Tab-separated table of C-alpha atoms and ligand atoms in Angstrom:
chain	number	residue	atom	x	y	z
A	1	MET	CA	-14.782	-4.904	16.152
A	2	ILE	CA	-15.188	-1.428	17.587
A	3	ARG	CA	-18.630	-0.683	19.043
A	4	LEU	CA	-17.934	2.669	20.702
A	5	VAL	CA	-15.917	5.687	19.569
A	6	LEU	CA	-15.423	8.365	22.203
A	7	PHE	CA	-14.375	11.836	21.122
A	8	ASP	CA	-12.739	14.469	23.232
A	9	ILE	CA	-14.009	17.948	22.326
A	10	ASP	CA	-11.417	20.714	22.748
A	11	GLY	CA	-8.496	20.376	20.380
A	12	THR	CA	-9.977	17.182	18.918
A	13	LEU	CA	-13.357	18.149	17.441
A	14	ILE	CA	-13.216	21.902	17.901
A	15	ARG	CA	-10.671	24.615	18.475
A	16	THR	CA	-12.586	27.356	20.264
A	17	GLY	CA	-9.650	29.725	20.313
A	18	GLY	CA	-9.776	29.900	24.097
A	19	ALA	CA	-13.493	30.651	24.597
A	20	GLY	CA	-13.619	28.302	27.577
A	21	ILE	CA	-10.487	29.771	29.108
A	22	ARG	CA	-11.832	33.308	28.697
A	23	ALA	CA	-15.162	32.296	30.234
A	24	PHE	CA	-13.300	30.790	33.177
A	25	GLY	CA	-11.386	34.037	33.633
A	26	ARG	CA	-14.519	36.166	33.451
A	27	THR	CA	-16.300	33.954	35.979
A	28	ALA	CA	-13.387	34.229	38.393
A	29	ASP	CA	-13.396	37.992	37.996
A	30	GLN	CA	-17.095	38.839	37.821
A	31	ILE	CA	-18.545	36.267	40.215
A	32	PHE	CA	-15.721	35.655	42.674
A	33	GLY	CA	-13.925	39.002	42.465
A	34	LYS	CA	-10.645	37.336	41.521
A	35	PRO	CA	-9.342	38.985	38.346
A	36	GLY	CA	-6.561	36.818	36.892
A	37	GLY	CA	-7.564	34.095	39.338
A	38	THR	CA	-7.501	31.389	36.676
A	39	ASP	CA	-4.359	32.589	34.877
A	40	ALA	CA	-2.128	29.961	36.483
A	41	LEU	CA	-4.388	27.025	35.626
A	42	ARG	CA	-3.219	24.500	33.058
A	43	PHE	CA	-6.338	23.721	31.043
A	44	HIS	CA	-5.136	21.053	28.603
A	45	GLY	CA	-6.852	17.713	29.093
A	46	ARG	CA	-8.404	18.731	32.436
A	47	THR	CA	-11.984	18.413	33.594
A	48	ASP	CA	-13.908	21.613	34.308
A	49	THR	CA	-14.663	20.473	37.835
A	50	SER	CA	-11.020	19.817	38.696
A	51	LEU	CA	-10.093	23.244	37.265
A	52	ILE	CA	-12.752	25.001	39.331
A	53	ARG	CA	-11.673	23.274	42.521
A	54	GLU	CA	-8.055	24.219	41.835
A	55	PHE	CA	-9.146	27.821	41.246
A	56	LEU	CA	-11.046	27.830	44.529
A	57	ARG	CA	-8.175	26.349	46.529
A	58	THR	CA	-5.469	28.592	45.052
A	59	ASN	CA	-7.586	31.718	45.641
A	60	GLY	CA	-8.434	31.014	49.247
A	61	ILE	CA	-12.089	30.204	48.559
A	62	ALA	CA	-13.795	27.231	50.173
A	63	ASP	CA	-13.499	24.178	47.954
A	64	ALA	CA	-17.137	23.319	48.552
A	65	PRO	CA	-19.820	21.838	46.289
A	66	TRP	CA	-21.930	25.003	46.397
A	67	ASN	CA	-18.995	27.131	45.218
A	68	VAL	CA	-18.327	24.698	42.347
A	69	ARG	CA	-22.027	24.890	41.423
A	70	HIS	CA	-22.012	28.688	41.710
A	71	PHE	CA	-18.985	28.892	39.412
A	72	LEU	CA	-20.481	26.554	36.825
A	73	ASP	CA	-23.833	28.329	36.696
A	74	ALA	CA	-22.116	31.583	35.749
A	75	TYR	CA	-19.477	29.939	33.568
A	76	VAL	CA	-21.899	28.372	31.087
A	77	PHE	CA	-23.638	31.719	30.466
A	78	LEU	CA	-20.318	33.455	29.916
A	79	LEU	CA	-19.132	30.591	27.724
A	80	ASP	CA	-22.258	30.981	25.600
A	81	ALA	CA	-21.494	34.685	25.203
A	82	GLU	CA	-17.864	33.983	24.294
A	83	LEU	CA	-18.851	31.357	21.709
A	84	ARG	CA	-21.319	33.711	20.093
A	85	ARG	CA	-18.545	36.245	19.622
A	86	HIS	CA	-15.817	33.757	18.622
A	87	PRO	CA	-17.095	30.258	17.871
A	88	GLY	CA	-13.666	29.069	16.750
A	89	GLU	CA	-13.365	26.319	14.169
A	90	LEU	CA	-13.839	22.629	13.579
A	91	CYS	CA	-10.643	20.628	13.471
A	92	PRO	CA	-9.762	19.270	10.020
A	93	GLY	CA	-11.381	16.016	8.987
A	94	VAL	CA	-13.918	15.931	11.841
A	95	ARG	CA	-17.134	16.186	9.873
A	96	GLU	CA	-15.915	13.764	7.221
A	97	LEU	CA	-14.812	11.186	9.801
A	98	ILE	CA	-18.094	11.362	11.715
A	99	ALA	CA	-20.125	11.043	8.512
A	100	ALA	CA	-18.018	8.092	7.386
A	101	LEU	CA	-18.359	6.354	10.766
A	102	ARG	CA	-22.133	6.760	10.625
A	103	ALA	CA	-22.174	5.350	7.090
A	104	LEU	CA	-20.407	2.107	8.048
A	105	PRO	CA	-22.457	-1.086	7.606
A	106	GLU	CA	-22.355	-1.606	11.376
A	107	PRO	CA	-21.723	1.874	12.725
A	108	PRO	CA	-20.284	2.093	16.233
A	109	LEU	CA	-21.925	4.255	18.887
A	110	LEU	CA	-20.466	7.758	18.802
A	111	GLY	CA	-19.961	9.339	22.194
A	112	LEU	CA	-18.165	12.113	23.999
A	113	LEU	CA	-15.484	11.786	26.626
A	114	THR	CA	-14.787	15.301	27.729
A	115	GLY	CA	-13.745	17.370	30.677
A	116	ASN	CA	-16.389	19.923	29.732
A	117	VAL	CA	-19.478	19.986	31.888
A	118	ARG	CA	-22.495	18.700	29.997
A	119	LEU	CA	-23.972	22.112	29.237
A	120	GLY	CA	-20.614	23.577	28.224
A	121	ALA	CA	-20.068	20.641	25.875
A	122	ALA	CA	-23.503	21.154	24.339
A	123	LEU	CA	-22.844	24.852	23.751
A	124	LYS	CA	-19.564	24.143	21.984
A	125	LEU	CA	-21.050	21.402	19.820
A	126	VAL	CA	-24.140	23.368	18.856
A	127	ALA	CA	-21.948	26.295	17.827
A	128	HIS	CA	-20.465	23.972	15.205
A	129	ARG	CA	-23.561	21.991	14.250
A	130	LEU	CA	-22.310	18.852	15.970
A	131	GLY	CA	-25.061	18.765	18.572
A	132	GLU	CA	-26.899	15.823	17.025
A	133	GLU	CA	-23.961	13.546	16.335
A	134	PHE	CA	-23.379	11.891	19.705
A	135	VAL	CA	-25.723	9.531	21.510
A	136	LEU	CA	-23.982	9.433	24.877
A	137	GLY	CA	-21.097	10.828	26.812
A	138	ALA	CA	-19.240	11.320	30.050
A	139	PHE	CA	-18.685	14.896	31.162
A	140	GLY	CA	-16.796	17.053	33.595
A	141	ASP	CA	-19.795	17.154	35.929
A	142	ASP	CA	-19.923	13.353	36.098
A	143	HIS	CA	-16.504	13.116	37.721
A	144	GLU	CA	-13.436	15.304	38.024
A	145	ASP	CA	-10.999	12.485	37.202
A	146	ARG	CA	-10.829	11.869	33.480
A	147	ASN	CA	-9.935	8.196	33.941
A	148	GLN	CA	-13.232	7.742	35.774
A	149	LEU	CA	-15.016	9.518	32.911
A	150	ALA	CA	-13.759	6.761	30.619
A	151	VAL	CA	-15.260	4.159	32.952
A	152	ILE	CA	-18.563	6.070	33.067
A	153	ALA	CA	-18.715	6.410	29.263
A	154	ARG	CA	-17.969	2.716	28.821
A	155	ASP	CA	-20.662	1.753	31.337
A	156	ARG	CA	-23.266	4.036	29.744
A	157	ALA	CA	-22.570	2.535	26.335
A	158	SER	CA	-22.719	-0.960	27.841
A	159	ARG	CA	-26.160	-0.257	29.281
A	160	ARG	CA	-27.306	1.080	25.955
A	161	LEU	CA	-26.072	-2.023	24.130
A	162	GLY	CA	-27.364	-4.394	26.792
A	163	ARG	CA	-24.002	-6.056	27.346
A	164	ARG	CA	-20.684	-5.225	28.926
A	165	LEU	CA	-18.323	-3.600	26.445
A	166	ALA	CA	-14.698	-4.715	26.535
A	167	GLY	CA	-11.935	-2.143	26.302
A	168	GLU	CA	-10.820	-3.542	22.974
A	169	GLU	CA	-14.218	-2.630	21.518
A	170	ILE	CA	-13.659	1.055	22.303
A	171	VAL	CA	-11.591	3.773	20.639
A	172	VAL	CA	-10.848	7.042	22.429
A	173	ILE	CA	-9.878	9.949	20.177
A	174	GLY	CA	-8.192	12.869	21.882
A	175	ASP	CA	-5.479	15.485	21.697
A	176	THR	CA	-3.704	15.255	25.061
A	177	ALA	CA	-1.756	12.888	27.270
A	178	ALA	CA	-4.836	12.796	29.538
A	179	ASP	CA	-6.942	11.332	26.715
A	180	ILE	CA	-4.344	8.632	26.107
A	181	ALA	CA	-4.125	7.849	29.821
A	182	CYS	CA	-7.884	7.438	30.190
A	183	ALA	CA	-7.978	5.133	27.150
A	184	HIS	CA	-5.275	3.010	28.769
A	185	HIS	CA	-7.266	3.056	32.017
A	186	ILE	CA	-10.107	1.100	30.406
A	187	GLY	CA	-7.944	-0.914	28.000
A	188	ALA	CA	-9.304	0.972	24.981
A	189	HIS	CA	-7.548	1.834	21.748
A	190	CYS	CA	-6.492	5.436	21.424
A	191	VAL	CA	-6.065	7.689	18.427
A	192	ALA	CA	-4.046	10.710	19.518
A	193	VAL	CA	-4.400	13.714	17.248
A	194	ALA	CA	-2.034	16.680	17.277
A	195	THR	CA	-4.616	19.379	16.538
A	196	GLY	CA	-4.823	20.673	20.087
A	197	GLY	CA	-1.339	21.977	20.695
A	198	GLU	CA	0.536	18.911	21.939
A	199	SER	CA	3.162	17.734	19.467
A	200	LEU	CA	3.101	14.369	17.736
A	201	ALA	CA	6.326	13.434	19.478
A	202	ASP	CA	4.887	14.232	22.917
A	203	LEU	CA	1.733	12.279	22.147
A	204	LEU	CA	3.684	9.308	20.807
A	205	ALA	CA	5.729	9.239	23.989
A	206	ARG	CA	2.505	8.334	25.864
A	207	SER	CA	1.983	5.226	23.724
A	208	PRO	CA	-1.364	5.786	22.029
A	209	SER	CA	-2.407	3.148	19.499
A	210	VAL	CA	-1.444	5.703	16.922
A	211	ALA	CA	-0.790	9.432	16.720
A	212	VAL	CA	-1.673	11.529	13.680
A	213	ASP	CA	-1.358	15.157	12.620
A	214	SER	CA	-5.075	15.469	11.978
A	215	LEU	CA	-8.204	13.355	11.714
A	216	GLU	CA	-7.927	13.723	7.944
A	217	GLN	CA	-5.339	10.942	8.182
A	218	ILE	CA	-7.768	8.462	9.720
A	219	SER	CA	-10.392	6.527	7.794
A	220	ALA	CA	-13.646	5.354	9.381
A	221	GLY	CA	-12.851	1.772	8.440
A	222	TRP	CA	-9.603	2.067	10.268
A	223	VAL	CA	-11.218	3.440	13.422
A	224	ALA	CA	-13.879	0.734	13.274
A	225	ARG	CA	-11.180	-1.896	13.151
A	226	GLY	CA	-9.578	-0.727	16.346
A	227	GLY	CA	-7.695	2.474	15.782
A	228	ALA	CA	-4.421	0.835	15.059
A	229	GLN	CA	-5.714	-2.625	14.169
A	230	SER	CA	-2.502	-4.185	15.327
A	231	GLU	CA	0.826	-3.517	16.888
A	232	ASN	CA	2.099	-3.719	13.353
A	233	ALA	CA	0.270	-0.623	12.213
A	234	THR	CA	1.585	1.354	15.158
A	235	GLN	CA	5.139	0.262	14.543
A	236	TRP	CA	5.069	1.282	10.899
A	237	GLU	CA	3.315	4.559	11.631
A	238	ASN	CA	5.876	5.378	14.284
A	239	LEU	CA	8.725	4.756	11.847
A	240	TYR	CA	7.192	7.233	9.402
A	241	GLN	CA	6.676	9.753	12.142
A	242	ILE	CA	10.249	9.635	13.374
A	243	GLY	CA	11.511	9.678	9.782
A	244	ASP	CA	13.133	6.238	9.923
A	245	THR	CA	12.128	4.955	6.476
A	246	ARG	CA	15.428	3.555	5.294
A	247	TRP	CA	13.715	1.155	2.896
A	248	ASP	CA	12.291	4.108	0.946
A	249	LYS	CA	14.692	5.116	-1.845
A	250	GLY	CA	12.511	7.973	-3.080
A	251	GLU	CA	11.862	6.398	-6.482
A	252	PRO	CA	10.334	3.261	-7.982
A	253	ALA	CA	12.293	0.021	-7.729
A	254	PRO	CA	14.675	-0.412	-10.690
A	255	GLY	CA	13.353	-3.952	-11.138
A	256	LEU	CA	9.829	-2.617	-11.629
A	257	VAL	CA	10.935	0.146	-13.997
A	258	ASP	CA	12.764	-2.493	-16.035
A	259	PHE	CA	9.715	-4.800	-16.081
A	260	LEU	CA	7.316	-2.027	-17.123
A	261	SER	CA	9.633	-0.905	-19.936
A	262	ARG	CA	9.906	-4.484	-21.237
A	263	THR	CA	6.134	-5.083	-21.084
A	264	SER	CA	4.980	-1.724	-22.407
A	265	ASP	CA	2.628	-3.502	-24.808
A	266	ALA	CA	0.859	-5.395	-21.967
A	267	VAL	CA	-2.876	-4.938	-21.538
A	268	ARG	CA	-3.611	-2.152	-19.080
A	269	GLY	CA	-5.570	-3.175	-16.020
A	270	ARG	CA	-6.305	-2.571	-12.354
A	271	VAL	CA	-3.236	-2.811	-10.168
A	272	LEU	CA	-3.054	-3.164	-6.389
A	273	VAL	CA	0.150	-2.179	-4.607
A	274	PRO	CA	-0.051	-3.364	-0.980
A	275	GLY	CA	2.450	-1.838	1.435
A	276	CYS	CA	2.792	1.027	-1.011
A	277	GLY	CA	4.595	3.362	1.392
A	278	ARG	CA	4.970	6.795	-0.190
A	279	GLY	CA	3.699	5.387	-3.484
A	280	HIS	CA	6.769	5.486	-5.745
A	281	ASP	CA	6.017	2.091	-7.333
A	282	ALA	CA	2.287	2.846	-7.587
A	283	ARG	CA	3.085	6.050	-9.496
A	284	ALA	CA	5.288	4.061	-11.913
A	285	TRP	CA	2.384	1.680	-12.660
A	286	ALA	CA	0.029	4.618	-13.176
A	287	ALA	CA	2.550	6.305	-15.487
A	288	ALA	CA	2.555	3.082	-17.523
A	289	GLY	CA	-1.185	3.504	-18.088
A	290	HIS	CA	-2.681	1.230	-15.428
A	291	THR	CA	-5.369	2.092	-12.869
A	292	VAL	CA	-3.703	1.786	-9.501
A	293	VAL	CA	-4.750	1.497	-5.861
A	294	GLY	CA	-1.972	1.770	-3.284
A	295	VAL	CA	-2.690	0.698	0.300
A	296	ASP	CA	-0.596	0.981	3.416
A	297	LEU	CA	-1.086	0.430	7.134
A	298	ALA	CA	0.545	3.703	8.109
A	299	PRO	CA	-1.606	6.845	7.792
A	300	SER	CA	1.488	9.001	7.349
A	301	ALA	CA	2.590	6.910	4.375
A	302	VAL	CA	-0.807	7.327	2.718
A	303	THR	CA	-0.810	11.067	3.339
A	304	ALA	CA	2.650	11.339	1.798
A	305	ALA	CA	1.687	9.138	-1.176
A	306	ARG	CA	-1.352	11.295	-1.889
A	307	SER	CA	0.679	14.482	-1.740
A	308	LEU	CA	3.353	13.112	-4.089
A	309	ALA	CA	0.836	12.006	-6.727
A	310	SER	CA	-0.949	14.311	-9.102
A	311	PRO	CA	-4.699	14.073	-8.451
A	312	SER	CA	-6.190	11.387	-10.668
A	313	ALA	CA	-8.972	8.842	-10.568
A	314	ALA	CA	-6.480	6.341	-11.984
A	315	LEU	CA	-4.199	6.524	-8.937
A	316	THR	CA	-5.613	6.407	-5.410
A	317	PHE	CA	-4.179	5.651	-2.015
A	318	GLU	CA	-6.000	4.198	0.976
A	319	GLN	CA	-5.053	3.496	4.545
A	320	TRP	CA	-5.950	-0.181	4.826
A	321	ASP	CA	-4.790	-3.436	6.330
A	322	PHE	CA	-4.054	-5.641	3.373
A	323	LEU	CA	-3.828	-8.764	5.538
A	324	ARG	CA	-7.374	-8.600	6.849
A	325	PRO	CA	-9.490	-11.287	5.183
A	326	ASP	CA	-12.367	-8.807	4.792
A	327	ASN	CA	-10.225	-6.070	3.280
A	328	GLY	CA	-12.652	-5.605	0.387
A	329	LEU	CA	-9.897	-5.506	-2.230
A	330	THR	CA	-10.821	-7.911	-5.037
A	331	GLU	CA	-10.763	-8.536	-8.783
A	332	PHE	CA	-7.451	-6.847	-9.516
A	333	ASP	CA	-5.609	-7.741	-12.715
A	334	TRP	CA	-2.263	-7.234	-11.063
A	335	VAL	CA	-0.839	-7.190	-7.575
A	336	PHE	CA	2.667	-5.818	-7.212
A	337	GLU	CA	4.696	-6.133	-4.095
A	338	HIS	CA	8.093	-4.745	-3.283
A	339	THR	CA	9.845	-5.625	-0.005
A	340	LEU	CA	6.515	-6.301	1.684
A	341	PHE	CA	6.773	-10.076	2.091
A	342	CYS	CA	10.093	-9.732	3.919
A	343	ALA	CA	8.460	-7.295	6.355
A	344	ILE	CA	5.690	-9.760	7.221
A	345	SER	CA	6.510	-12.040	10.098
A	346	PRO	CA	6.611	-15.746	9.158
A	347	SER	CA	3.563	-16.382	11.368
A	348	GLN	CA	1.473	-14.087	9.139
A	349	ARG	CA	2.715	-15.323	5.794
A	350	ASP	CA	-0.107	-17.780	5.171
A	351	ALA	CA	-2.496	-14.852	5.609
A	352	TYR	CA	-0.373	-12.838	3.228
A	353	VAL	CA	-0.493	-15.485	0.473
A	354	GLU	CA	-4.264	-15.807	0.913
A	355	ALA	CA	-4.688	-12.042	0.752
A	356	ILE	CA	-2.798	-11.851	-2.553
A	357	HIS	CA	-4.923	-14.680	-3.915
A	358	GLN	CA	-8.148	-13.023	-2.768
A	359	CYS	CA	-7.250	-9.646	-4.283
A	360	LEU	CA	-6.604	-11.033	-7.783
A	361	ARG	CA	-9.180	-12.144	-10.296
A	362	PRO	CA	-8.644	-15.725	-11.540
A	363	GLY	CA	-5.847	-15.516	-14.099
A	364	GLY	CA	-4.648	-12.224	-12.628
A	365	GLN	CA	-0.918	-11.798	-12.189
A	366	PHE	CA	1.181	-11.308	-9.099
A	367	LEU	CA	4.503	-9.583	-9.682
A	368	ALA	CA	6.776	-9.680	-6.653
A	369	LEU	CA	10.129	-8.060	-6.057
A	370	HIS	CA	11.476	-9.972	-3.079
A	371	TYR	CA	14.347	-9.002	-0.868
A	372	LEU	CA	16.173	-12.208	-0.027
A	373	GLN	CA	17.309	-12.639	3.534
A	374	PRO	CA	18.781	-16.089	3.926
A	375	ARG	CA	19.602	-15.821	7.634
A	376	ASP	CA	16.842	-16.094	10.187
A	377	GLU	CA	16.996	-12.805	12.051
A	378	SER	CA	14.502	-11.002	14.149
A	379	GLY	CA	13.007	-8.734	11.530
A	380	PRO	CA	11.812	-6.906	9.728
A	381	PRO	CA	13.216	-7.868	7.322
A	382	PHE	CA	12.539	-11.475	8.275
A	383	SER	CA	14.108	-14.475	6.593
A	384	VAL	CA	13.126	-14.914	2.925
A	385	THR	CA	14.472	-17.660	0.637
A	386	VAL	CA	13.632	-18.667	-2.910
A	387	ALA	CA	12.657	-22.113	-1.610
A	388	GLU	CA	10.153	-20.632	0.836
A	389	ILE	CA	8.626	-18.346	-1.807
A	390	GLU	CA	8.164	-21.236	-4.225
A	391	ARG	CA	6.697	-23.459	-1.516
A	392	ARG	CA	4.244	-20.887	-0.181
A	393	PHE	CA	2.887	-19.564	-3.471
A	394	SER	CA	2.782	-22.624	-5.683
A	395	ALA	CA	-0.534	-23.934	-4.277
A	396	GLY	CA	-2.502	-20.901	-5.388
A	397	PHE	CA	-0.359	-19.595	-8.223
A	398	GLU	CA	1.382	-20.834	-11.330
A	399	LEU	CA	4.961	-19.605	-11.616
A	400	LEU	CA	5.469	-17.982	-15.026
A	401	GLN	CA	9.073	-16.880	-14.550
A	402	HIS	CA	11.573	-15.544	-12.049
A	403	TRP	CA	14.741	-13.575	-12.585
A	404	VAL	CA	17.391	-11.381	-10.990
A	405	PRO	CA	16.348	-7.759	-11.581
A	406	PRO	CA	18.398	-4.567	-11.673
A	407	SER	CA	18.569	-3.218	-8.109
A	408	PHE	CA	19.226	-0.163	-6.009
A	409	PRO	CA	22.922	0.117	-5.058
A	410	GLY	CA	23.554	-2.117	-2.072
A	411	ARG	CA	20.744	-4.504	-2.912
A	412	GLU	CA	22.445	-6.171	-5.901
A	413	GLN	CA	22.069	-9.954	-5.871
A	414	ARG	CA	19.725	-9.697	-2.871
A	415	GLU	CA	16.588	-9.264	-4.966
A	416	ARG	CA	14.582	-11.713	-7.049
A	417	MET	CA	11.507	-11.047	-9.113
A	418	PHE	CA	8.710	-13.586	-9.508
A	419	LEU	CA	5.796	-13.431	-11.905
A	420	TRP	CA	2.881	-15.678	-10.939
A	421	ARG	CA	-0.552	-16.269	-12.377
A	422	ARG	CA	-3.406	-16.857	-9.937
A	423	ARG	CA	-5.004	-20.269	-10.265
A	424	PRO	CA	-8.807	-20.407	-10.216
A	425	GLY	CA	-10.554	-21.763	-7.127
A	426	ALA	CA	-10.092	-21.221	-3.416
A	427	ILE	CA	-6.551	-21.371	-2.172
A	428	ARG	CA	-7.309	-23.719	0.740
A	429	LYS	CA	-8.712	-26.308	-1.666
A	430	LEU	CA	-5.707	-25.855	-3.938
A	431	ARG	CA	-3.371	-26.412	-1.023
A	432	SER	CA	-4.978	-29.599	0.294
B	1	MG	MG1	-8.774	18.107	24.353
């Protein structure tokens, strides 16, 4: 469970359009008589203090505490002036994510982890009405090494909570390699967001828990569960981001289309499609008149699914871990799965069966389109046999029928559809 979420400011919460950089330049010029003296500095991900000391050293000025202080005193006034002229903009999804985090049943502490000095950070936040959102932080005047700022932020939050926070209870959200590195330094999760200029590919290369185009792709529940929740989420997200989605045929599974056409007189109900990917099957259910929720681990899949669907209350997509016992998905009339079971490692399959059972109302139906994989290979897809499917599901479900469906080319005779009805009662009792 995440107890602390630390936000970087520039490029993550706010894009100031270079107000800080201009204020640095004006300070160098007006206070130190060095026009252009900060032009060679690389600002991304740096702390203000380290930038000032580099400016001093490269301009032949004593790298002394009083010169750093002198610079900062002028800088914050000039920054204020710059922000009044050009406040810049909030990054997409910021206000919504913060509001959603605060609305969680057990909201984590929200803090700042920024290279800005404390006053500079306050000026930027106030300019965008974010000044009240954060209860603690670590700043560029606490330390010039960002990794140490992560330690300081963690320790401040620990004191506030009255116990030592573990790295796995912390998420760092930032837009640069330096943010990812400082998260790694304290063993925290890291959400890297490509709103600050660094590309997704560059961010991914630094191994964050996950990298996203914008914070719009991240739900509060997801952050509160550890950024990526699991290695699994990261792996799937990465496949979407590098475009390696070979399982996605761009249309609903022929077996599902066939089933829906044959059961067009069935009672319409609520349908859950776990592992929905880009939502092709979910859209087919919605087109058949059902109310559909598609969920997927990968934020990029959910973003794509939403963009491919016409806006409708009857078809929604959420970024969610279907396998979590507290996933909050219950009382569905139908669950449909398509090549999800084969992607779940055998060690997680008990959890998978229980999740299906939990999501359905008693008497609800589970329609599964399984990809059979008789050999035991390191997946995904992992080994799937008819015998295993029947063994795993029969405790909690009554098998109504199974058949060989029409398939995508290349998958003929490798697929099998099963229609189950959920038995009443808890699955553990049914099994024993
Ligand atoms: Mg930044």
